[in-house]
Every structure is written in C-alpha cells, then in structure tokens.
Short mmCIF file of C-alpha atoms in Angstrom, two decimals:
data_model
loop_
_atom_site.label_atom_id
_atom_site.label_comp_id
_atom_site.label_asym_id
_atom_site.label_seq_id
_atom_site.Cartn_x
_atom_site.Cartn_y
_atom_site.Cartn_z
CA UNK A 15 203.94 43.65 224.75
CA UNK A 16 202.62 46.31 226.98
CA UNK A 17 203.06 46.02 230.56
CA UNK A 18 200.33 47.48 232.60
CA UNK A 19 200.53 48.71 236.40
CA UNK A 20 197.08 48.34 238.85
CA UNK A 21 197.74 51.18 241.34
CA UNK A 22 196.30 50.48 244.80
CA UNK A 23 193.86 53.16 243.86
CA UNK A 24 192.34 51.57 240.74
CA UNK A 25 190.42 48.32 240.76
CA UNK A 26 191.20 45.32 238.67
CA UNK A 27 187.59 45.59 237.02
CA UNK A 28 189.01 49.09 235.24
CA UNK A 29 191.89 47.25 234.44
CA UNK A 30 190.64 44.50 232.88
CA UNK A 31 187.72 46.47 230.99
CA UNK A 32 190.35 48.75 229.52
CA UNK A 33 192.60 45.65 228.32
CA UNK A 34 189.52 44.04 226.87
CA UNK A 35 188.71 47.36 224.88
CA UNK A 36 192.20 47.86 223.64
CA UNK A 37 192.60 46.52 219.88
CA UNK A 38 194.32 42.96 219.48
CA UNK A 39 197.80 43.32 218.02
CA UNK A 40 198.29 42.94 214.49
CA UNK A 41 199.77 39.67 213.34
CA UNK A 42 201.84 39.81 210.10
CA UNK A 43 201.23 35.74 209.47
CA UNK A 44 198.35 35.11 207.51
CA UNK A 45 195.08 34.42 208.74
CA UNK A 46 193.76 31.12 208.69
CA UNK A 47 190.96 30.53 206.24
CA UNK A 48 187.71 31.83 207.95
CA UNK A 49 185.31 28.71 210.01
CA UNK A 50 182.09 28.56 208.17
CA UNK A 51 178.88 28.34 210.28
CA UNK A 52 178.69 24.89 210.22
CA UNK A 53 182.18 24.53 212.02
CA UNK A 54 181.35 27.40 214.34
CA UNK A 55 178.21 25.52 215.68
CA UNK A 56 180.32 22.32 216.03
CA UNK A 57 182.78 23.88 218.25
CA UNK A 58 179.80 25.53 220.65
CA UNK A 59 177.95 21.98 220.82
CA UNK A 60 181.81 20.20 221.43
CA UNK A 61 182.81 22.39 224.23
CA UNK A 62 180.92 22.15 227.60
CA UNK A 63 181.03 24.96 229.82
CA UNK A 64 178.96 23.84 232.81
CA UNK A 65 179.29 20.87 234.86
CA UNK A 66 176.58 18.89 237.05
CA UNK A 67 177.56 18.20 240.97
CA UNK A 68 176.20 16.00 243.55
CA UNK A 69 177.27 17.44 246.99
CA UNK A 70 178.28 14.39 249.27
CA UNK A 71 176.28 15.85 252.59
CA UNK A 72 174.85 18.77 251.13
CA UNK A 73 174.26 22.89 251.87
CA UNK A 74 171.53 23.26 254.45
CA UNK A 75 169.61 26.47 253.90
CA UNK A 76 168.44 28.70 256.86
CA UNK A 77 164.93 27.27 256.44
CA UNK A 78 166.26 24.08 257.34
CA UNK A 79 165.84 22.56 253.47
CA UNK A 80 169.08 20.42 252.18
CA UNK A 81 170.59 21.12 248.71
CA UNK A 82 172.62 18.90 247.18
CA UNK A 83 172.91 19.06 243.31
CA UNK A 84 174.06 21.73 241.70
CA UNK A 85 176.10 23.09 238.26
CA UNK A 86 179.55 24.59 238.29
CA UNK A 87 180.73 26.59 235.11
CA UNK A 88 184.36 26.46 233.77
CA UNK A 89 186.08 29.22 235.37
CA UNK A 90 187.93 32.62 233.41
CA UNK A 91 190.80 34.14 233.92
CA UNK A 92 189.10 37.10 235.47
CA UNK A 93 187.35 34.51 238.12
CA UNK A 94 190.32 33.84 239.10
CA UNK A 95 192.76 37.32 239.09
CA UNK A 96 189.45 38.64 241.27
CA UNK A 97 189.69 37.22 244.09
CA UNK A 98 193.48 38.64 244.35
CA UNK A 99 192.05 41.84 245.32
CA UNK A 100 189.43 40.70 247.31
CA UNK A 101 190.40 42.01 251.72
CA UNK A 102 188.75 38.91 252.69
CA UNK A 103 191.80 36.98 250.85
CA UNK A 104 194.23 39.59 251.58
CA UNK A 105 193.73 39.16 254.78
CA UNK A 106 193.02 35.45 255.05
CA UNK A 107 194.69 33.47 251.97
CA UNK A 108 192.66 30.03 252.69
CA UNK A 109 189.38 32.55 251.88
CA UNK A 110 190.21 32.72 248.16
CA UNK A 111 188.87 28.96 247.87
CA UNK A 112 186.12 30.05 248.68
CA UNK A 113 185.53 33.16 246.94
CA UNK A 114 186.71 31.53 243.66
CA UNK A 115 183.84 28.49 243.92
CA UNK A 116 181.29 31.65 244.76
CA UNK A 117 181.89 32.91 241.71
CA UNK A 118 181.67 29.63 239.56
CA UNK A 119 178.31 27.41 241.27
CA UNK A 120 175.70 29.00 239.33
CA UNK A 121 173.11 26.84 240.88
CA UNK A 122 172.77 25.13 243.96
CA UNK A 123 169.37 23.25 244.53
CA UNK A 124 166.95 26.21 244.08
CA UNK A 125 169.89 28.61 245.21
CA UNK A 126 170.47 30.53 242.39
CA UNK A 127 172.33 33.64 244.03
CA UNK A 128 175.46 31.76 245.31
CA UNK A 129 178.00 33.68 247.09
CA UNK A 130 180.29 33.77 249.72
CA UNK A 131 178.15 33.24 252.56
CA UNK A 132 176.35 30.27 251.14
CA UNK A 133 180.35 28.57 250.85
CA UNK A 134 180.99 29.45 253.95
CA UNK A 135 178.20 27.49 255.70
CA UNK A 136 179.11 24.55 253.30
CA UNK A 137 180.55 21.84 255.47
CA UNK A 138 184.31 21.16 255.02
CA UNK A 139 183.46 17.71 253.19
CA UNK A 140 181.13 19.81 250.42
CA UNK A 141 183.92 22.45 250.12
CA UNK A 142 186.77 19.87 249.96
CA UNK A 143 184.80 18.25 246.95
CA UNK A 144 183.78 21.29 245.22
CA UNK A 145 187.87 22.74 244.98
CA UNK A 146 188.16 18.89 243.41
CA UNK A 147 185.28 18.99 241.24
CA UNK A 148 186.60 22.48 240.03
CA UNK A 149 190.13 21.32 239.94
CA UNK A 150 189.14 18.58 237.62
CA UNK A 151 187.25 20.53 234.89
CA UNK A 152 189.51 23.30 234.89
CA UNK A 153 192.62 21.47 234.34
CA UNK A 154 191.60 18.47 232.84
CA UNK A 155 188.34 19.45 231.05
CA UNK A 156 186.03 16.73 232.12
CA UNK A 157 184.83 14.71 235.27
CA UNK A 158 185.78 11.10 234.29
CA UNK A 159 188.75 9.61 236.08
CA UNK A 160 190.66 6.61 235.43
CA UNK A 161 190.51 3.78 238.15
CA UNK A 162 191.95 0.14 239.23
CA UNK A 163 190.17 -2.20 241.46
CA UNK A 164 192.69 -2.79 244.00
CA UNK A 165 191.17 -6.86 244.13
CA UNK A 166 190.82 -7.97 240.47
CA UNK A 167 193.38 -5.51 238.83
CA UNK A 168 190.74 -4.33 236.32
CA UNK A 169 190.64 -0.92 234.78
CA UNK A 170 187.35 1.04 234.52
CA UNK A 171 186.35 4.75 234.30
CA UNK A 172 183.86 6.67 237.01
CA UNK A 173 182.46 10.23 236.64
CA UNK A 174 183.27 11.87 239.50
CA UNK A 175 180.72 14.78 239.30
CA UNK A 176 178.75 12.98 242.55
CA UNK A 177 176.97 9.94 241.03
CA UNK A 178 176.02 7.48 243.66
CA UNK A 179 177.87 4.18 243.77
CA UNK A 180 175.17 1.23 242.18
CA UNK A 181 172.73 3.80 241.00
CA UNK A 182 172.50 3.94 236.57
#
C-alpha cells in the first residue's frame, strides 16, 4: 500500500481526485461471478441513502418562516476527511459538527442550499438532534431504536427520525 503525504500547500480535494483516478490494485483471488441486472437493481432499491427529519423547534429563516422537516443523506468518507482542513475547525474543533451536517441536509423545508450559516442559526436543541439523527444512520444504518416502557416492562420499537408522539 502506498502512503500518500497532503503538503500544507495542496488541498485534500487534489488529493482525493488523484487517489480516485489511480487504478485499483490487482487482486490475484478470483473474481466473484459477475451480479446480473436483476441483483444490481435489488441492491440500489435495498440500500437507502437519504433519511427524512422532523426538527424538534425548527430553523427560522430570515423572513421570519419556520422549517422543520427536512432529508439528511448518508455521509462519505470525503464528507467527513473535509472538514479536517476546513480554518473554521482548525481553529475551533466544536465547528466541525457543524460543517459535517452542512454538507449532509440536502433539504431543509424549501432550503435547498444548506450550509454553514443556516447550522449555525439552528438552535442548540435542532443541532443536538441532527449530530443524533446522523449518528444513527451512519453507524447503525437506520432510524428505529429499541425501547422499554419503564411502567409495564414492554418492549416496542420507535423511529426516531422526528415523528410526533400519538400521530400515525
């Protein structure tokens, strides 16, 4: 394996275009027999790569109009080795939170162009929940999470991706 050094003076973007455009290794084993189309269209349809949100206040825009439901997509590695060189994080290290959801809300209400500044006027409930919410399908791949009623003892399931309590 190659080892590859980012120089203050180059950017991570060359980096990681030039390690995309270098050819794969060759593996001696043998290949595995080729998916057909079939398969292939399975695996698309059985992996979801965006998520639904409900925000539990909600972003309030500069006009004054409150957005609360939105999509996050699964983050890649390159979402997340970006922020690294980001001076905002350098500088701060709590600011990468909120670089890294910037990158991954793709929609927020009719906000379509989410960045930085829209996370940063999020209130600390909001951002609390989305690092959770992106925590959750990241890592674990889905929204559901296991629960006990504390009174009866009984175990149920709730989505967690900001469903309101009673509603169906």
């Amino acid at each position: 394996m190659r080892r590859r050094t980012v120089s203050p003076g180059a950017g991570l973007e060359e980096a990681l275009d030039s390690l995309a455009a270098a050819p794969a290794p060759r593996e001696e084993a043998a290949a595995p027999a080729a998916a057909t189309p079939r398969d292939r269209s399975r695996e698309r349809e059985a992996l979801q790569t965006e998520f639904a949100f409900e925000l539990p206040r909600g972003y309030v825009d500069d006009e004054g109009q409150v957005h609360r439901h939105g999509t996050m997509r699964l983050a890649t590695a390159r979402d997340e080795l970006r922020p690294q060189i980001d001076l905002r994080v350098k500088e701060n290290p709590a600011y990468l939170s909120v670089v890294l959801l910037s990158q991954v809300i793709t929609q927020l209400g009719t906000v379509t162009d989410v960045h930085a500044g829209i996370v940063e006027r999020m209130y600390a409930t909001d951002v609390a929940f989305l690092q959770d919410f992106y925590r959750r399908i990241n890592s674990e791949g889905h929204t559901h999470a296991a629960v006990t009623c504390p009174l009866c003892h009984g175990s149920f399931e709730v989505d967690l991706s900001g469903g309101r309590l009673g509603e169906s």
